[in-house]
Coordinates of C-alpha atoms in Angstrom, one line a residue:
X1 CA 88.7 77.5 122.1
X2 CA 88.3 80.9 122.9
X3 CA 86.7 83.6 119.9
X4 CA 89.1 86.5 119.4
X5 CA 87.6 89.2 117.2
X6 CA 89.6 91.3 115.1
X7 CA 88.2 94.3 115.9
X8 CA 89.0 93.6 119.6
X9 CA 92.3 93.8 119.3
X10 CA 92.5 96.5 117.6
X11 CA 90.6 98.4 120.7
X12 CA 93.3 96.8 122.5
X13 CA 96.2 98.3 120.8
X14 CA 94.7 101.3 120.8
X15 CA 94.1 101.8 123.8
X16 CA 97.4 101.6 125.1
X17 CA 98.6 104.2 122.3
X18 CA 96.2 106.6 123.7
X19 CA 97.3 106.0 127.5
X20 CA 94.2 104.0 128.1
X21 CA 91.9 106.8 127.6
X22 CA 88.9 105.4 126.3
X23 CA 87.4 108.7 125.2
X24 CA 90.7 109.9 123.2
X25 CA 90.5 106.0 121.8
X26 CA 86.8 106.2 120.7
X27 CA 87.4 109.6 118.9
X28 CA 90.3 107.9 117.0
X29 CA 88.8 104.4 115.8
X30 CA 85.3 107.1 115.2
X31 CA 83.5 104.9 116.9
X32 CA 81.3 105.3 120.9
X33 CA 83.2 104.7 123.9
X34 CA 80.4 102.6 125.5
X35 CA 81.6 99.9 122.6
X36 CA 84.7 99.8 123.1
X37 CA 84.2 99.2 126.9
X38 CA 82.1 96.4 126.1
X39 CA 84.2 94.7 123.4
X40 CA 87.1 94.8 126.0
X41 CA 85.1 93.3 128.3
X42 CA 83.8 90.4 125.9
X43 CA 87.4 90.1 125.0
X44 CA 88.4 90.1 128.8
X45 CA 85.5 87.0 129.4
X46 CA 86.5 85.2 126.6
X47 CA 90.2 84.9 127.5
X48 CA 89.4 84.3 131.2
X49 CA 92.0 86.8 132.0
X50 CA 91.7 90.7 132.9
X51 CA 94.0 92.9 130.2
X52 CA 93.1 96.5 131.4
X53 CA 93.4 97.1 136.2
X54 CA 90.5 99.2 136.4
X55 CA 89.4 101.4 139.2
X56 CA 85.7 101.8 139.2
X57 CA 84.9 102.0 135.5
X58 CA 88.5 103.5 134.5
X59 CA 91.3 101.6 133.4
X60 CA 94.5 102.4 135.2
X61 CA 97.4 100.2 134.1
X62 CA 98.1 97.2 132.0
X63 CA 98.1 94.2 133.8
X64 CA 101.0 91.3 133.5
X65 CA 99.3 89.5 131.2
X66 CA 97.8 91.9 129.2
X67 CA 101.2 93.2 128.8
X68 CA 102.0 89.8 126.8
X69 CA 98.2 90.1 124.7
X70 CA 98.7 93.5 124.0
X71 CA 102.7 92.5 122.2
X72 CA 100.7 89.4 120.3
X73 CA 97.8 92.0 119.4
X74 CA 100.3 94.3 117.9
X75 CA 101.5 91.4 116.4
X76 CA 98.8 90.6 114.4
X77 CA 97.9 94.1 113.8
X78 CA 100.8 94.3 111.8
X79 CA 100.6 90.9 109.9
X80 CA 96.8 91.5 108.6
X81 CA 98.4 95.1 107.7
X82 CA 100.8 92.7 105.6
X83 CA 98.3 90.4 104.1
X84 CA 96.9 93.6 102.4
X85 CA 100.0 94.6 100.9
X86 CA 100.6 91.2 99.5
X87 CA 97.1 91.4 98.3
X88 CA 97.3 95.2 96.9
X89 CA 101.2 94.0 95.7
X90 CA 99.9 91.2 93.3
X91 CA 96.2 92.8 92.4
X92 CA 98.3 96.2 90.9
X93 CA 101.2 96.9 92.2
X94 CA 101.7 100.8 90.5
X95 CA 98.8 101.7 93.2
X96 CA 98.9 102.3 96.4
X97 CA 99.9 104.7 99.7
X98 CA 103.7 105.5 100.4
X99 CA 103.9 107.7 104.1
X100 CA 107.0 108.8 105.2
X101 CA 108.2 110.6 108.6
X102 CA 111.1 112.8 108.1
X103 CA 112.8 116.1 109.3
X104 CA 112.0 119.8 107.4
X105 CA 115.7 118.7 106.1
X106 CA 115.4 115.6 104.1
X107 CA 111.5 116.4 103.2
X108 CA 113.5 120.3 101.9
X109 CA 116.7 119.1 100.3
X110 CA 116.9 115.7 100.3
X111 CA 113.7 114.3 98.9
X112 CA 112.5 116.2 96.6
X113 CA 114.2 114.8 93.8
X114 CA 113.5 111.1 94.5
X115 CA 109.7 112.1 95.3
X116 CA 109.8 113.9 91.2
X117 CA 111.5 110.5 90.1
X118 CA 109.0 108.1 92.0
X119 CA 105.9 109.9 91.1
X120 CA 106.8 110.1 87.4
X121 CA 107.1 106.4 87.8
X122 CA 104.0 105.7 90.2
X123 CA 102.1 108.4 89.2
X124 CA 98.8 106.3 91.1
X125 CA 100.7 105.6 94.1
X126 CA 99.6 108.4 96.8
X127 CA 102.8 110.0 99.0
X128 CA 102.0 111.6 102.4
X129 CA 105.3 113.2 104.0
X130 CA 104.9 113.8 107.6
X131 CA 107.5 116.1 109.4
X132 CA 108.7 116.2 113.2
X133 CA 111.7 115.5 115.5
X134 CA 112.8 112.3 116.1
X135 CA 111.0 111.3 118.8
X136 CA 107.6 111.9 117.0
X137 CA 109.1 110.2 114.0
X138 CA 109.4 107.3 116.0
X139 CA 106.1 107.2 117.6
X140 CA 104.6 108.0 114.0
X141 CA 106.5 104.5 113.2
X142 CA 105.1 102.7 116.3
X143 CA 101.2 103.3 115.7
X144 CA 101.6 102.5 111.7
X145 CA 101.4 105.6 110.6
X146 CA 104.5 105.8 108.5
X147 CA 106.3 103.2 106.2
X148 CA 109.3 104.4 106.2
X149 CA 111.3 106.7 108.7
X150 CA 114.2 109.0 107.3
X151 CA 116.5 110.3 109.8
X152 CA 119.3 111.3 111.2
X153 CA 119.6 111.7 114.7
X154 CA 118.2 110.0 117.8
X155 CA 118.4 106.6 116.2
X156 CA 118.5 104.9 119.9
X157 CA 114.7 105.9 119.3
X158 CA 114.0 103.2 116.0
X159 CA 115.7 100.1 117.9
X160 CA 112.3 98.8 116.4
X161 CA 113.0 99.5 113.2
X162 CA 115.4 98.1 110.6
X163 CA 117.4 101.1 110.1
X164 CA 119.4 100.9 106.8
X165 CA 122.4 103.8 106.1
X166 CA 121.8 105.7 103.2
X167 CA 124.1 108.4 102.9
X168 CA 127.2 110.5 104.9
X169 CA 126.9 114.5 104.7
X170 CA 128.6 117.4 106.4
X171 CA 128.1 121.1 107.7
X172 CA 129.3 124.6 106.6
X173 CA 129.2 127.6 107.9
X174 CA 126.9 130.6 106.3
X175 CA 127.4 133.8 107.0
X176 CA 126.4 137.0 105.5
X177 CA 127.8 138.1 102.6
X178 CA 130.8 140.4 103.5
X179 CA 131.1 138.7 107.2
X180 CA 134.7 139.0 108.7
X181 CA 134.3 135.0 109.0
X182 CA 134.6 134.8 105.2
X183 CA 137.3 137.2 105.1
X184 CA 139.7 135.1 107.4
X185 CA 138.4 131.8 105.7
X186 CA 139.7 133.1 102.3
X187 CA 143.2 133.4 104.0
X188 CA 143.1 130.2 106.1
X189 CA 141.2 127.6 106.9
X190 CA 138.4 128.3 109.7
X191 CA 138.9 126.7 113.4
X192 CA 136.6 125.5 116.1
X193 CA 137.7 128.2 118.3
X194 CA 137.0 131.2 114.9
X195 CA 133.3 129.7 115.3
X196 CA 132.9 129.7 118.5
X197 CA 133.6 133.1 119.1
X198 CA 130.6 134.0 117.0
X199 CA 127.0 133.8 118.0
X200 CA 125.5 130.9 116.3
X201 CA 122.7 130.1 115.2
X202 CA 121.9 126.5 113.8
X203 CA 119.6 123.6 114.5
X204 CA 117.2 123.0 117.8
X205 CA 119.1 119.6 119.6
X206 CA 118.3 116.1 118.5
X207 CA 117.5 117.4 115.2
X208 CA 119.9 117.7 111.8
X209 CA 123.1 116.2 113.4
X210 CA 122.8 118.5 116.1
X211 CA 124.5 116.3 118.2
X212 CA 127.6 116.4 116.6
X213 CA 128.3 120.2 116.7
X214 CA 128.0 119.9 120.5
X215 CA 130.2 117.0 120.5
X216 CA 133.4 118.5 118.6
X217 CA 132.8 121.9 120.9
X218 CA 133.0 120.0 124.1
X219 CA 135.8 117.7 122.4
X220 CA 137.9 121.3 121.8
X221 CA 136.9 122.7 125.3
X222 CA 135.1 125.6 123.7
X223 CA 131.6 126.5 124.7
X224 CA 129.6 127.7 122.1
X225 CA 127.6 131.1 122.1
X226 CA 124.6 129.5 120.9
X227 CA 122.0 132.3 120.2
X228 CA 119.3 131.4 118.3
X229 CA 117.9 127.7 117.6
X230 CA 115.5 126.1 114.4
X231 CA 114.2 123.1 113.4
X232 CA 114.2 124.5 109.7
X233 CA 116.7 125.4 107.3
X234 CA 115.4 127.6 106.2
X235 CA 114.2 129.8 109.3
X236 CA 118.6 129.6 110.0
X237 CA 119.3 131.1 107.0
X238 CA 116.5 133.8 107.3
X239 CA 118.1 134.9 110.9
X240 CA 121.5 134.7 109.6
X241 CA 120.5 137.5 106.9
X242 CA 119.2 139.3 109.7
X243 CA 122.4 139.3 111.5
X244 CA 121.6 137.0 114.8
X245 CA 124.4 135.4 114.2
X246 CA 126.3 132.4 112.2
X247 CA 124.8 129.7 111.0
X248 CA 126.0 125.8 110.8
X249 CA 123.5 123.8 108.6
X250 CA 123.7 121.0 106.8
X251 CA 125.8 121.5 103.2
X252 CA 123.2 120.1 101.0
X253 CA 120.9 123.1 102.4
X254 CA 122.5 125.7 100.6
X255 CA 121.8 127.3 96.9
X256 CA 123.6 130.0 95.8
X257 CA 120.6 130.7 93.7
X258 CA 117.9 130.5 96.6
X259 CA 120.2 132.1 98.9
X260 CA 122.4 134.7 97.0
X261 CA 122.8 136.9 100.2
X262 CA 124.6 134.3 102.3
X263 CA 128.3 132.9 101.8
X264 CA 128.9 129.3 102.9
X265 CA 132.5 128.5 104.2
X266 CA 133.4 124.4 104.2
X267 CA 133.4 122.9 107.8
X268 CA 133.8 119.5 106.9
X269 CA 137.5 119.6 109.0
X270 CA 135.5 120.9 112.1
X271 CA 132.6 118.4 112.4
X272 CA 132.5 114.6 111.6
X273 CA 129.7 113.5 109.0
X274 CA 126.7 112.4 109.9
X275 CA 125.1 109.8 108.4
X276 CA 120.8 109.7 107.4
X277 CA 119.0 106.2 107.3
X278 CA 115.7 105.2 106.3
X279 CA 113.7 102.2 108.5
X280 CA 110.6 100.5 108.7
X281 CA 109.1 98.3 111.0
X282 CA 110.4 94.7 111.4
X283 CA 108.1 92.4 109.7
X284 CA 106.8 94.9 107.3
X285 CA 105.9 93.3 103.7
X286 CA 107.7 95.6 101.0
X287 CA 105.9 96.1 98.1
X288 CA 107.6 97.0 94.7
X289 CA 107.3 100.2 94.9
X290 CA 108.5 100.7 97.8
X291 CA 111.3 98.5 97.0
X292 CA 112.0 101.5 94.3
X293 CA 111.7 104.3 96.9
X294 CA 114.5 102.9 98.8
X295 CA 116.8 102.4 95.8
X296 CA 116.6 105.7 94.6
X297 CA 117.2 107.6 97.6
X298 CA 120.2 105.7 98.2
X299 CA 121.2 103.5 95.4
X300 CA 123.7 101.1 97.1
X301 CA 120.3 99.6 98.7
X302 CA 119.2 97.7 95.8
X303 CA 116.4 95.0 97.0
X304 CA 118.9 92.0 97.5
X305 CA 120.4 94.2 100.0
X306 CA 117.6 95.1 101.2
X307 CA 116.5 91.4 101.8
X308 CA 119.6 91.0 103.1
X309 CA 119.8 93.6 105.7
X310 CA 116.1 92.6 106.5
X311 CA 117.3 88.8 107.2
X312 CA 120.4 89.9 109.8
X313 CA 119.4 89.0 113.3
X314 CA 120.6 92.4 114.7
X315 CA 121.8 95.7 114.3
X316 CA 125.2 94.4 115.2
X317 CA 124.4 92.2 111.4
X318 CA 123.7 94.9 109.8
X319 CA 126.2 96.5 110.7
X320 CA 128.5 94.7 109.6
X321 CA 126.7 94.4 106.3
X322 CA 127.6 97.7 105.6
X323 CA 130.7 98.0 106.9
X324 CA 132.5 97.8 104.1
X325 CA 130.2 99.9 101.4
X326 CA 131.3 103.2 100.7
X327 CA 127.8 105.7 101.2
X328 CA 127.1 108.4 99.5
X329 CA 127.9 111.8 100.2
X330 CA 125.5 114.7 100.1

């Protein structure tokens, strides 16, 4: 029977997350890239089968079969990943390392009271928040890097994941204190075609519900004079002081004590909500704590419906799970 060594497969994994480049691999796992060559090989002689095509001494493609080790490595990756958590879970569970992926948004205005509320309670349990656009949330997800994923947008990119809703929000328009935009909304309420008309400023595509401003615009037959484009709040409201523009951001990113400058005017009629979920991978062991984490940033996800959600085949399952249960809004 052949001898498959951990380590090995880590290589392996790696590997293909740093497009076969065995220097880029070495640098990550801190170790040489003559012994990672040679452990592939070992690994390679032991199976009887080739994993890596190589031309001369550089690997060029996966081949069939490797295609298949590399999903069982990954596999196992994940489980001995597991086996630790159980481990850490029952040794003390108030210890530990929580990593999250999420937008400037949710890390900004969504998260910070949950974070205040989890860290008074696991005050020895480490957070690390990482921030990007979907499609890095998603890779960050992928290679193990993150626990949980918090987004919005670009869900077609967590099909991996067990993505679990957590709560509905909608958009308003901010606009500089005095703006003619205010003015008409205090006699009527605002259309499409009022914002469009404006040079806007609001969030970069695929981030923040972007998706759904260009959606109602196109559904109106308006084109939007779209000037200026962030990834941050923040950065929107700073160039809508300046006068670039407009802004449409996300409701729960204004304070009339932060932002005392700006007027916001209620687009909820213009835009349809958008929901934010939080995922992890399939498979993963939840420890307590994180358990906790879930629950508190959205409360109808209490760890029987958790279980629950994490026990539906598909998405279509959990889908209907939720049908029926009315999410917060932010």
């Amino acid at each position: 029977m052949p001898t498959v060594k951990l380590q090995q497969l880590q290589y392996v994994v790696e590997l293909v997350r740093q497009d076969l480049n065995v220097s880029a691999t070495a640098q990550k796992l801190y170790t040489s890239q003559p012994g990672i060559s040679k452990q592939i090989r070992l690994l390679e002689d032991e199976l009887g089968v080739e994993i890596f095509a190589r031309r001369g001494k550089r690997l060029t493609q996966i081949t069939p079969v490797g295609e298949i080790i590399v999903g069982i490595a990954e596999d196992i990756r994940r489980q001995v990943g597991n086996v630790k958590r159980v481990a850490d879970d029952h040794r003390d569970e108030r210890t530990g390392l929580l990593s999250i992926a999420t937008t400037h948004t949710q890390a900004r205005y969504a998260l910070p009271p949950v974070v205040r509320k989890f860290r008074a309670a696991y005050p020895d349990v480490a957070l690390r928040m990482h921030q990007g656009s979907p499609a890095q949330l998603a890779e960050l997800a992928a290679d193990g890097e993150a626990d949980f994923v918090i987004a919005t947008e670009g869900l077609d990119l967590f099909k991996d994941l067990i993505m679990l809703p957590c709560y509905r929000w909608y958009r308003d328009v901010v606009v500089p204190q005095g703006h003619p935009l205010e003015t008409l909304a205090a006699s009527r309420q605002l259309t499409l075609a009022d914002v469009a008309a404006e040079p806007i400023v609001t969030y970069v595509f695929g981030f923040t519900g972007r998706s759904v401003l260009d959606q109602a615009f196109k559904a109106a037959g308006l084109q939007p004079n779209v000037t200026f484009t962030a990834t941050d709040t923040d950065v929107i409201k700073t160039y809508v002081r300046m006068g670039f523009g407009v802004g449409i951001i996300a409701a729960m990113a204004f304070d009339p004590a932060v932002d005392p400058s700006l007027r916001t005017i209620d687009a909820s009629h213009l835009f349809a909500p958008s929901t934010t979920h939080i995922g992890f991978r399939r498979g993963t062991f939840l420890r307590r704590f994180m358990y906790a984490f879930i629950e508190w940033f959205a409360p109808h996800l209490d760890r029987r419906t958790v279980d629950q959600a994490i026990a539906s085949p598909s998405a279509a399952a959990r889908g209907k799970l939720f049908a029926d249960v009315p999410l917060p809004v932010r």
